[in-house]
XYZ file of C-alpha atoms in Angstrom:
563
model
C 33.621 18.932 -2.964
C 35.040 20.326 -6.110
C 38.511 18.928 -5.855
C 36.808 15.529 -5.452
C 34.972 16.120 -8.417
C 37.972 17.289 -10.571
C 39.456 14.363 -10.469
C 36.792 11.592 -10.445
C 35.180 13.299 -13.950
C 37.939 12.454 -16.087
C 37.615 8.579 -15.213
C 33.691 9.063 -15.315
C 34.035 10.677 -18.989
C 35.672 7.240 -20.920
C 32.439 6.058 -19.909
C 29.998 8.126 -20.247
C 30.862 9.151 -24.115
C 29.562 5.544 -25.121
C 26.440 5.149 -22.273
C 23.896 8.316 -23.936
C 25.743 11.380 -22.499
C 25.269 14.132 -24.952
C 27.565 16.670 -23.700
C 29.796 14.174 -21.692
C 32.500 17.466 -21.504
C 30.321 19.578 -20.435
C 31.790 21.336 -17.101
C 29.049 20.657 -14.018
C 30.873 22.812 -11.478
C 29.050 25.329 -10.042
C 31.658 28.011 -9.355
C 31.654 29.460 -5.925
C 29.470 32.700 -6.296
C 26.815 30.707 -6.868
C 25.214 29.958 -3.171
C 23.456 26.218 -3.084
C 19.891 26.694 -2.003
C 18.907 22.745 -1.841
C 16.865 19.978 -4.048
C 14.432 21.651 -6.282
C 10.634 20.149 -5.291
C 9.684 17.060 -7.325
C 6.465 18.792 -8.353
C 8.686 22.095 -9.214
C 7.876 23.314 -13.391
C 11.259 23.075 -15.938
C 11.916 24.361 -18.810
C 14.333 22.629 -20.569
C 15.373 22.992 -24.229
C 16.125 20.113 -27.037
C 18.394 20.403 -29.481
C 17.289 18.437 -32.743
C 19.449 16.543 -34.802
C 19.492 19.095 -37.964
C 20.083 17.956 -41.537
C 22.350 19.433 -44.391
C 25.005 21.630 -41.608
C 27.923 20.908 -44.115
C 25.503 22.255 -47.240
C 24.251 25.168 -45.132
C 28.238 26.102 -44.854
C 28.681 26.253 -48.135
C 26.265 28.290 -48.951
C 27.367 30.677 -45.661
C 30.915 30.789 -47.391
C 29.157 31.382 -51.229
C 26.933 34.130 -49.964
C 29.502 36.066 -47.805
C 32.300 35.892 -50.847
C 32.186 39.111 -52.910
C 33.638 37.083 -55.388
C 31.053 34.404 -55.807
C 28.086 34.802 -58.248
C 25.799 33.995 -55.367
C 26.734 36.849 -53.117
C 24.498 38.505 -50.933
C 22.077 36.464 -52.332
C 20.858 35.607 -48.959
C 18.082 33.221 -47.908
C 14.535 33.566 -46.270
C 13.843 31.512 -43.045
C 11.739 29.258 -44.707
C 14.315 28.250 -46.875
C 16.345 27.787 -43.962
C 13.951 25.616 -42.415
C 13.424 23.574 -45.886
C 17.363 22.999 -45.254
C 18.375 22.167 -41.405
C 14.778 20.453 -40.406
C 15.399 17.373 -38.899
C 14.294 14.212 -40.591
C 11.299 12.685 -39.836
C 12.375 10.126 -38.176
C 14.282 12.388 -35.512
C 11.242 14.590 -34.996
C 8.779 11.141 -34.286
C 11.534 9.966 -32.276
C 11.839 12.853 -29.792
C 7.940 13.367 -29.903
C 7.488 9.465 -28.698
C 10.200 10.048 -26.207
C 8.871 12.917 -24.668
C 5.445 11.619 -24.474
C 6.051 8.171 -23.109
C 7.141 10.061 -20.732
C 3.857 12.397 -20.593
C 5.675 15.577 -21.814
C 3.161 17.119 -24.253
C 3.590 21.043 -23.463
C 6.251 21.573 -25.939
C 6.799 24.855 -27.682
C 8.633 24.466 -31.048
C 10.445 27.174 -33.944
C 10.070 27.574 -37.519
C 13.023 25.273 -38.161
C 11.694 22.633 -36.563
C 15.175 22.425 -34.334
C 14.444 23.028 -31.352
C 11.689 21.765 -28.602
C 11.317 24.028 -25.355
C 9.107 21.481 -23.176
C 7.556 22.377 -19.457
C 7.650 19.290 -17.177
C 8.364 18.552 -13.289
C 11.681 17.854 -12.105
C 10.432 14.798 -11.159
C 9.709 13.879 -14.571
C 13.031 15.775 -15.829
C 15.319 13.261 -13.420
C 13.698 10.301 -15.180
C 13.935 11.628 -18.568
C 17.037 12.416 -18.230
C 19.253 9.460 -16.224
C 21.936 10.882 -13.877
C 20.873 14.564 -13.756
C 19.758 15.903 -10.248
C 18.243 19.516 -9.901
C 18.797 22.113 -7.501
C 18.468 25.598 -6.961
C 21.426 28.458 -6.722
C 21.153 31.899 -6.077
C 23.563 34.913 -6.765
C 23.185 38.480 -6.612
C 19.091 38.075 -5.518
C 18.625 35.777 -8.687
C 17.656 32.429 -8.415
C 18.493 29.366 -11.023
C 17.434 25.956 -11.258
C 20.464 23.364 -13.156
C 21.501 19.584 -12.503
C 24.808 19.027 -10.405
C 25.771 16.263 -12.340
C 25.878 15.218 -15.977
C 22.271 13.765 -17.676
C 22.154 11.299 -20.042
C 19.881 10.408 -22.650
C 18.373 6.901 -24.106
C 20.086 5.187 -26.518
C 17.189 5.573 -29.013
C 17.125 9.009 -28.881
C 20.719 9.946 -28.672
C 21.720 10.228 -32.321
C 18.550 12.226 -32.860
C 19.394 15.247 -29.965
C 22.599 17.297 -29.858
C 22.122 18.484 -26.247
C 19.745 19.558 -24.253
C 19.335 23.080 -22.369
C 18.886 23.964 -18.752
C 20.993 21.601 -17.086
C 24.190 23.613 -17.216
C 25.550 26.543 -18.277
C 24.904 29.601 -15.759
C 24.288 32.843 -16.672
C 27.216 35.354 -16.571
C 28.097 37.236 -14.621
C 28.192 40.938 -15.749
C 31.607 42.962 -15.663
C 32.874 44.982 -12.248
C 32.461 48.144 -14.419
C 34.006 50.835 -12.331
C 32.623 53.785 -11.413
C 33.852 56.835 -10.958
C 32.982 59.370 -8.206
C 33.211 62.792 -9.551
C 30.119 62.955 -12.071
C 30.511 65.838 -14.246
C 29.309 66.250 -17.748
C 31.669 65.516 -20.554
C 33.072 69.187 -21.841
C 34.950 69.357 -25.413
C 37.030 71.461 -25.905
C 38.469 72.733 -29.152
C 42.088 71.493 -29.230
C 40.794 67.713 -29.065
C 41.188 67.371 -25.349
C 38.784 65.346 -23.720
C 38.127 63.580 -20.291
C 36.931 60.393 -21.733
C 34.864 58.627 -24.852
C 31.736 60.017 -26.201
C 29.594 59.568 -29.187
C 31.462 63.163 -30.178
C 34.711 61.828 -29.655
C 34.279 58.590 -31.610
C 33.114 60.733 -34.686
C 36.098 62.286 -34.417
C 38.537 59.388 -34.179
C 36.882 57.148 -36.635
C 35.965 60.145 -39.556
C 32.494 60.041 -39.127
C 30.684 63.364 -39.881
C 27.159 64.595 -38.500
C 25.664 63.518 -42.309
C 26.482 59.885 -41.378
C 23.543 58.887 -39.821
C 20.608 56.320 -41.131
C 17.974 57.249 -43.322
C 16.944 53.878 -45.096
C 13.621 52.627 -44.209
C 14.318 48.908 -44.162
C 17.329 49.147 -42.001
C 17.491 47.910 -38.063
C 19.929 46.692 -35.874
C 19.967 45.181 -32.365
C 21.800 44.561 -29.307
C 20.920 41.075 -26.984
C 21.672 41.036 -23.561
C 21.450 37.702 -21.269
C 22.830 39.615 -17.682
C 19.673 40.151 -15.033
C 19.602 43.565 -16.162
C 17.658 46.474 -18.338
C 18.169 49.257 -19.975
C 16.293 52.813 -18.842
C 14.439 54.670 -21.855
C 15.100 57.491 -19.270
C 18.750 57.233 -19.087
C 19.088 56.699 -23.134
C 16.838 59.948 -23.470
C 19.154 61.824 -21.145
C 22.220 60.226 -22.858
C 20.787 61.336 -26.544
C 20.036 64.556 -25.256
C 23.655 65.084 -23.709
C 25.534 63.760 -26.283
C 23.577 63.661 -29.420
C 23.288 67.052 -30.263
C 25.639 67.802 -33.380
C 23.928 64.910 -35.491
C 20.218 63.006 -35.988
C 19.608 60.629 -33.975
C 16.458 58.732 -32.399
C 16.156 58.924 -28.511
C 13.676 55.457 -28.614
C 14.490 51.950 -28.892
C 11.585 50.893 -31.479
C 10.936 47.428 -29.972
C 12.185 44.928 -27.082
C 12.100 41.754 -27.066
C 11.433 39.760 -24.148
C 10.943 41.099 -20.686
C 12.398 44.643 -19.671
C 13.324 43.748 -15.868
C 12.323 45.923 -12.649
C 14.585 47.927 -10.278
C 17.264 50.075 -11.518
C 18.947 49.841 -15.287
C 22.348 47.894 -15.302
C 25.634 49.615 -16.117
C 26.381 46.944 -19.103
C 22.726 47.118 -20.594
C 23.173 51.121 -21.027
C 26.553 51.190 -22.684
C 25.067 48.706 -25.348
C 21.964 50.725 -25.851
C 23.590 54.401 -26.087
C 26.410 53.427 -27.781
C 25.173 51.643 -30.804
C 22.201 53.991 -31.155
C 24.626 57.325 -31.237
C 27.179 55.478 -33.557
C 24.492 53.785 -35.919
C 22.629 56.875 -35.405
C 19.114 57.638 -36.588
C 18.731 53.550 -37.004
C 15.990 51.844 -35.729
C 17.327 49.462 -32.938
C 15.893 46.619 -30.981
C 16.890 45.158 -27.579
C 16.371 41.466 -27.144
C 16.565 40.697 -23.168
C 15.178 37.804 -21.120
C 15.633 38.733 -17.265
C 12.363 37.779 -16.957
C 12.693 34.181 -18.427
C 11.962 31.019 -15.971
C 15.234 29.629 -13.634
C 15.705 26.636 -15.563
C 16.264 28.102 -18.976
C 19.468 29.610 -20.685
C 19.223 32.870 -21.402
C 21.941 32.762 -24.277
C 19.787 29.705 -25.758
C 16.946 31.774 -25.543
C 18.130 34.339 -27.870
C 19.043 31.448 -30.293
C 15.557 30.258 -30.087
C 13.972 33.335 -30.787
C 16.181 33.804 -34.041
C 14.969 30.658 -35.393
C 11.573 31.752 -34.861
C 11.409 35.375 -36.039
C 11.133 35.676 -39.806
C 11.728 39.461 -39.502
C 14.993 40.377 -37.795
C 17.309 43.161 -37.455
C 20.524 42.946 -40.009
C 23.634 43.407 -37.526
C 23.369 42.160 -34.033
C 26.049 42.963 -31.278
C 26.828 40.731 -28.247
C 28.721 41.312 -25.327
C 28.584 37.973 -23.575
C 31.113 34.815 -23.286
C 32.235 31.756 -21.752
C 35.670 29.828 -21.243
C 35.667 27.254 -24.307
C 36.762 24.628 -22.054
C 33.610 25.109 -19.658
C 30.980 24.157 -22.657
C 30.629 20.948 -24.515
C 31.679 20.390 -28.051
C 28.353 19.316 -28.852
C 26.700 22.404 -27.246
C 29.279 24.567 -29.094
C 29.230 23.023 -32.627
C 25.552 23.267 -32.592
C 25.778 27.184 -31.585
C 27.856 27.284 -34.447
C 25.177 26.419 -37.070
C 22.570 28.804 -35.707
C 25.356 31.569 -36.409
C 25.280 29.602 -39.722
C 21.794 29.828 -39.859
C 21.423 33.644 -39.128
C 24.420 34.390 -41.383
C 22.845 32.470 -45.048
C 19.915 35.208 -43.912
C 22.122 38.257 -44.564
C 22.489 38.754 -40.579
C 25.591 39.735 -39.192
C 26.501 38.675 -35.489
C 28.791 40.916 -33.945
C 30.675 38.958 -30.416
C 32.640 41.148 -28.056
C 36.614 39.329 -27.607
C 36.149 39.778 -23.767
C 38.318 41.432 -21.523
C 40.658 38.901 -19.871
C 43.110 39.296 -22.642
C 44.725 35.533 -24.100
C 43.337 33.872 -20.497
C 44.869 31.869 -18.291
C 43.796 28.201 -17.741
C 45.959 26.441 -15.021
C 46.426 22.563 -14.965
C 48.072 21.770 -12.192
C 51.638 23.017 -12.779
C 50.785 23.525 -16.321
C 49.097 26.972 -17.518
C 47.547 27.519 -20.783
C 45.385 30.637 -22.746
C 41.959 30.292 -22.657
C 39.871 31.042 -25.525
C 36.223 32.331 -25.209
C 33.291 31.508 -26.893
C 31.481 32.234 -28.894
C 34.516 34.882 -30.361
C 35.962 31.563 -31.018
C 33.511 30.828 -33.617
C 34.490 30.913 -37.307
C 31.064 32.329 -38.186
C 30.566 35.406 -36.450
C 32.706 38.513 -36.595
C 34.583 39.171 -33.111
C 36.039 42.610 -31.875
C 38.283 43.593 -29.584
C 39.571 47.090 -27.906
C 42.197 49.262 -27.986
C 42.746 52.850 -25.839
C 43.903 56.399 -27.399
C 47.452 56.552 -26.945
C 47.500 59.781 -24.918
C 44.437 59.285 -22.821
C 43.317 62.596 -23.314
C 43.358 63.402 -26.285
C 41.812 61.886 -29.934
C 45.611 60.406 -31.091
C 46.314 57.278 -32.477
C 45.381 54.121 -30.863
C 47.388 50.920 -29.567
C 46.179 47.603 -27.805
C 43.203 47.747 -24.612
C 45.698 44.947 -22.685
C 42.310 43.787 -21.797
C 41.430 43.099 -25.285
C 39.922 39.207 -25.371
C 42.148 37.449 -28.109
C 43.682 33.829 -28.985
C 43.421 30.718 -31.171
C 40.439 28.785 -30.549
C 40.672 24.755 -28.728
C 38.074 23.709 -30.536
C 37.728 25.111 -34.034
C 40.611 24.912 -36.524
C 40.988 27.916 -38.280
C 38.866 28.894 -40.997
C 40.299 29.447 -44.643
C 39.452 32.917 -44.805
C 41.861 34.164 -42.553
C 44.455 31.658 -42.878
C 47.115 33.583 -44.667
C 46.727 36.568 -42.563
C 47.189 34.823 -39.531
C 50.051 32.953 -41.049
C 51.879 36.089 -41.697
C 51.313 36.981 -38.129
C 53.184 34.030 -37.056
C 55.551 34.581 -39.474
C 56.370 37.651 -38.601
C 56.638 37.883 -34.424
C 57.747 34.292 -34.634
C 61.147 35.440 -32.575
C 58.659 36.920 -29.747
C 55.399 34.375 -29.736
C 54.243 33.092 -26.273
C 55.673 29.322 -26.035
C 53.581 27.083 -27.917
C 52.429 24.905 -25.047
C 50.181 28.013 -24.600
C 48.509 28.381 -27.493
C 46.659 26.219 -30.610
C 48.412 28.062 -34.104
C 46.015 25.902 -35.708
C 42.589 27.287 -34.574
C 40.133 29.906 -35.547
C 42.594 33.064 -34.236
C 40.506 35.940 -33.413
C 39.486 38.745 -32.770
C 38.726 40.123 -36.469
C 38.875 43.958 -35.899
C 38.915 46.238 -33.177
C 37.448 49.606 -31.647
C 37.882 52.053 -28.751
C 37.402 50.113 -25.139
C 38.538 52.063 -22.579
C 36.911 54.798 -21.089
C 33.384 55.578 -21.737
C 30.861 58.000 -20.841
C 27.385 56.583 -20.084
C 24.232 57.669 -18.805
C 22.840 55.524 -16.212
C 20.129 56.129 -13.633
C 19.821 59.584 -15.064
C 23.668 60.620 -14.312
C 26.432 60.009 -16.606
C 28.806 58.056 -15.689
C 32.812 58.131 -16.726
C 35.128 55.288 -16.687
C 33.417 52.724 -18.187
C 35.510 50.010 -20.033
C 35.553 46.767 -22.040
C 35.071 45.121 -25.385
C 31.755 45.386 -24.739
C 31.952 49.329 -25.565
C 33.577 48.697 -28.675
C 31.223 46.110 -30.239
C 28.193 48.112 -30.376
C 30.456 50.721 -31.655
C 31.472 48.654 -34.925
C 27.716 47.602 -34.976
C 26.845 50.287 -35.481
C 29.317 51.807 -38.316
C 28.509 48.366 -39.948
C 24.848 49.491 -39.520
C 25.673 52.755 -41.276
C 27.176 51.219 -44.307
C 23.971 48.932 -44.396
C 21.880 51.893 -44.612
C 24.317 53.285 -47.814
C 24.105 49.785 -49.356
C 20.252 49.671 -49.384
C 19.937 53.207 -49.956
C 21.785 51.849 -53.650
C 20.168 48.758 -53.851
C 22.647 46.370 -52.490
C 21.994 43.601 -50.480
C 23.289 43.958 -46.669
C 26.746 43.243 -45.487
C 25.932 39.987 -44.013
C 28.565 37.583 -42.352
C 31.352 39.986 -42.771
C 34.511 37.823 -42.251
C 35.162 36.561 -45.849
C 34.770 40.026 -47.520
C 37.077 41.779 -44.074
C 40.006 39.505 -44.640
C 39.968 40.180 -48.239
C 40.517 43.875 -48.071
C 43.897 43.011 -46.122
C 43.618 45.991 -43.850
C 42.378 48.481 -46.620
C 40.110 51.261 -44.546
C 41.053 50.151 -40.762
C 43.712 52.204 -38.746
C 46.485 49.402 -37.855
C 47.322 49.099 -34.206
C 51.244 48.054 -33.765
C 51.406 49.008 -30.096
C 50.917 47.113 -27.334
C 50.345 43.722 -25.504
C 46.979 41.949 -24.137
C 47.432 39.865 -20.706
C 47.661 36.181 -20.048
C 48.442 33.840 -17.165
C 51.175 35.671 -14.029
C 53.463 33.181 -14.233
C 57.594 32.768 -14.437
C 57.344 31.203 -18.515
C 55.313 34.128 -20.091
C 54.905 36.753 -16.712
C 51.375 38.201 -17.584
C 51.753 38.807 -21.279
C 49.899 37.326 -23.733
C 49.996 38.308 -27.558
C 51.363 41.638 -28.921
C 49.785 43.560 -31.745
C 51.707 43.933 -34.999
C 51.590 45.363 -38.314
C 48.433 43.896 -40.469
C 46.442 41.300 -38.389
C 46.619 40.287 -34.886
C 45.248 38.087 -32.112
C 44.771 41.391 -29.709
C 43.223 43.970 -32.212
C 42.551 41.813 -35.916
C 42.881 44.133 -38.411
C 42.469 47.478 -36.218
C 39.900 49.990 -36.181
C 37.446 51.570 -39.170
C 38.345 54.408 -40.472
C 34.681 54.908 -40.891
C 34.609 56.848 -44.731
C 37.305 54.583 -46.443
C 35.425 51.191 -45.148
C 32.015 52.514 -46.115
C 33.862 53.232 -50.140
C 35.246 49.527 -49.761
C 32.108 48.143 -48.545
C 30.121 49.819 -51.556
C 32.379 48.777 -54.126
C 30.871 45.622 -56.002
């Protein structure tokens, strides 16, 4: 079935960009560890999401790059949501439009957000099928969870097209959370004084990255968060436990101070934990929020989700890690560019979004006897700041680092690159020209990420009340820069200062001041005989596998004070 499909999309897609398809690139495959559990009832309740037209994107970009500068006037002058909203709503005419849509179609139980931007409407699938020409609904199931998308591309009416940019619940599956291995022998984590150590812990990060037991959070407006979209929780037991293990030389909280969404049953996930533990002992004594959905309905996208909530919540943490990602050439453009502006949106509002590279490397995409690297999104996206990993280059023992050759990294398909970071990825270029991957392989024109990098391999965490070594990925390391970024937050409000915000324009311009460069080391790409496995190396400066390296946590907080 999916061969047959492969090749009868292409001639489909000339088409179906002029006849009302919205996201007419949109991969509808359902990969294979989803299992097919038949048609979804006519009468059966959807949720599906509508994307709103927005006005003003290329004005709210400006202002992104004017209050993210350090040398414009306007920085960190930040906005409130309602101005925001004042800025993207959609006309007039695109909200009556979608409104009379819907309801000639008798959809009237329609939640909206502050910005006006989104619609999240309940209706039968039924209804959904009519609304929405060509889609079909059924129901898949992996791992004991259950979804509800279409198994073919939807379309929209002519009159409403130009007033949606996609709609959510059709597509996009959640992912799939990482194999993280686990080891058999559980012992506790023992330091010794010599700077040995059988693995990363909160202690041993301090200790790499110069962070001292005084560097902990004591601002009262401060907050940060992680968001998780896997079917899976964190345990307020395990994080206790974890605190209590590994906490002890500095102040810390032991709490999460709010969640929101649903905290699911059963036993905490692996992936949840290490976000939780790990940005609450590096951005210690910080209040922290979770933001997790297991409990959402099957039709809606848990990523999506998140977005809606942001544009709905006038109060929000100030840094926000991620550890979730898809292939840029599974999504549509339109889906993509309009993720784009609510990073956009939360970055004008002084947030910063913090994505995790992913662990596959540069990525392999094969086309038929062609390979290519495959980018991920959103650490593609120009507007959010995107970390990758690296390992201690003697395992056991806090030395210097060099490339995680899992480390997610690459030049984006979609985006081209953005002008902050154009002459330091130049210079890459420049300078391993004699050893790049062939071009085929690669776009040297796109947003090149990641931005900076952390510790990735090898982990302690607590989980189900027993710690846990082994653990690995750039999700480790992204809730480890959240935090420190969290920290100098804290020392910037403490003073007066506004918060950090989208961090990219103000990174690049410190050219490396206050990180630790990592020079050593390769990521992976596609096994093949033209490039055998290896994707990018890292290099003096920037580079596609680690950015601009790690923090070297006192030095970056003196940088980041400096106005």
């Amino acid at each position: 079935m999916n061969t047959l499909l492969t090749f009868s999309l292409p001639l489909l897609f000339s088409s179906l960009v002029w006849s009302g398809y919205l996201e007419y690139d949109q991969d509808v495959l359902i990969p294979d560890d989803w299992n097919h559990g038949g048609r979804v009832d006519p009468t059966d309740q959807l949720e599906l999401t509508f994307a709103l037209k927005q006005q003003n994107s290329d004005l709210l970009e400006s202002i992104l790059g004017l209050v993210s500068d350090p040398d414009s006037g306007l920085y960190g002058k930040y906005l409130t949501l309602d101005e925001v909203s004042s800025l993207v709503r959609p006309s007039k005419l695109t909200q009556k439009v979608v409104h009379q849509w819907l309801q000639s179609h008798g959809i009237t139980n329609c939640l909206t957000v502050h910005t006006q931007d989104f619609l999240q409407c309940s209706m039968t699938a039924a209804v959904a099928e009519k609304l929405l020409p060509g889609s079909n609904f059924h129901r898949y199931t992996r791992d004991g969870h259950s979804v509800v998308r279409s198994s073919a591309p939807y379309s929209v009416h002519d009159d409403v097209h130009e007033h949606l940019d996609f709609v959510g619940g059709l597509h996009r599956l959640p992912p799939k959370g990482q194999d993280l291995s686990q080891a058999s022998s559980h012992r506790e984590m023992k330091q010794s004084d010599a700077g040995v150590h059988l693995g990363v812990t909160p202690a041993v990060l301090r200790a790499r990255y110069n962070l001292t037991a005084a560097d902990v959070g004591t601002a009262q407006n401060n907050s940060q968060a992680v968001a998780q979209f896997l079917e899976q929780y964190y345990s307020p037991a395990d994080l206790a436990e974890f605190m209590g293990m590994y906490g002890r030389s500095f102040q810390h909280l032991s709490q999460v101070d709010r969640v929101v969404g649903t905290q699911g049953e059963g036993k905490a996930g692996i992936e949840a934990s290490l976000d939780v533990e790990y940005i609450m002992s590096t951005g210690a004594n910080i209040s922290t929020w979770v933001f997790t959905n297991p409990g959402r309905h099957e039709s809606q996208e848990p990523f999506l989700q998140w977005m809606f909530l942001l544009s709905n919540m006038s109060d929000l943490p100030w840094v926000h890690t991620i550890s979730y990602g898809d292939d840029e050439d599974s999504l549509s453009t339109a889906y993509m560019m309009r993720i784009n502006t609510e990073f956009m949106k939360a970055g004008v509002r002084g947030i910063s979004l913090l994505f995790a590279s992913g662990d596959s490397g540069a990525g392999c995409r094969h086309l038929g006897k062609e390979n290519s690297f495959r980018p991920s999104f959103p650490a593609s996206s120009p507007y959010v700041t995107t970390v990758g990993g690296t390992s201690f280059k003697n395992p056991f023992k806090v030395t210097y680092e060099v490339t995680d050759y899992i480390s997610g990294g690459g030049f984006s398909n979609v985006f081209k690159m953005p002008d902050y970071q154009a002459s330091a990825v130049d210079g890459y270029l420049k300078t391993v020209a004699a050893t790049l991957p062939p071009k085929a392989y690669f776009n040297t024109s796109g947003r090149a990420y990641p931005d900076l990098a952390a510790l990735s391999d090898n982990y302690w965490v607590v989980i189900n009340k027993v710690p846990v070594p082994w653990v690995s990925g750039t999700s480790a390391s992204t809730p480890v820069v959240g935090g420190m970024l969290s920290l100098i937050n804290d020392q910037r409000l403490l003073q007066g200062l506004p918060v950090l915000g989208f961090l990219n324009p103000r990174l690049y311009k410190l050219k490396g001041k206050a990180m630790f460069d990592v020079t050593e080391g390769c990521h992976l790409s596609c096994l093949d005989e033209q490039v055998q496995g290896k994707g990018f190396c890292s290099a003096p400066s920037w580079d596609p596998v680690t950015g601009w390296g790690t923090p070297n946590y006192p030095e970056l907080l003196a940088a980041l004070l400096a106005e």
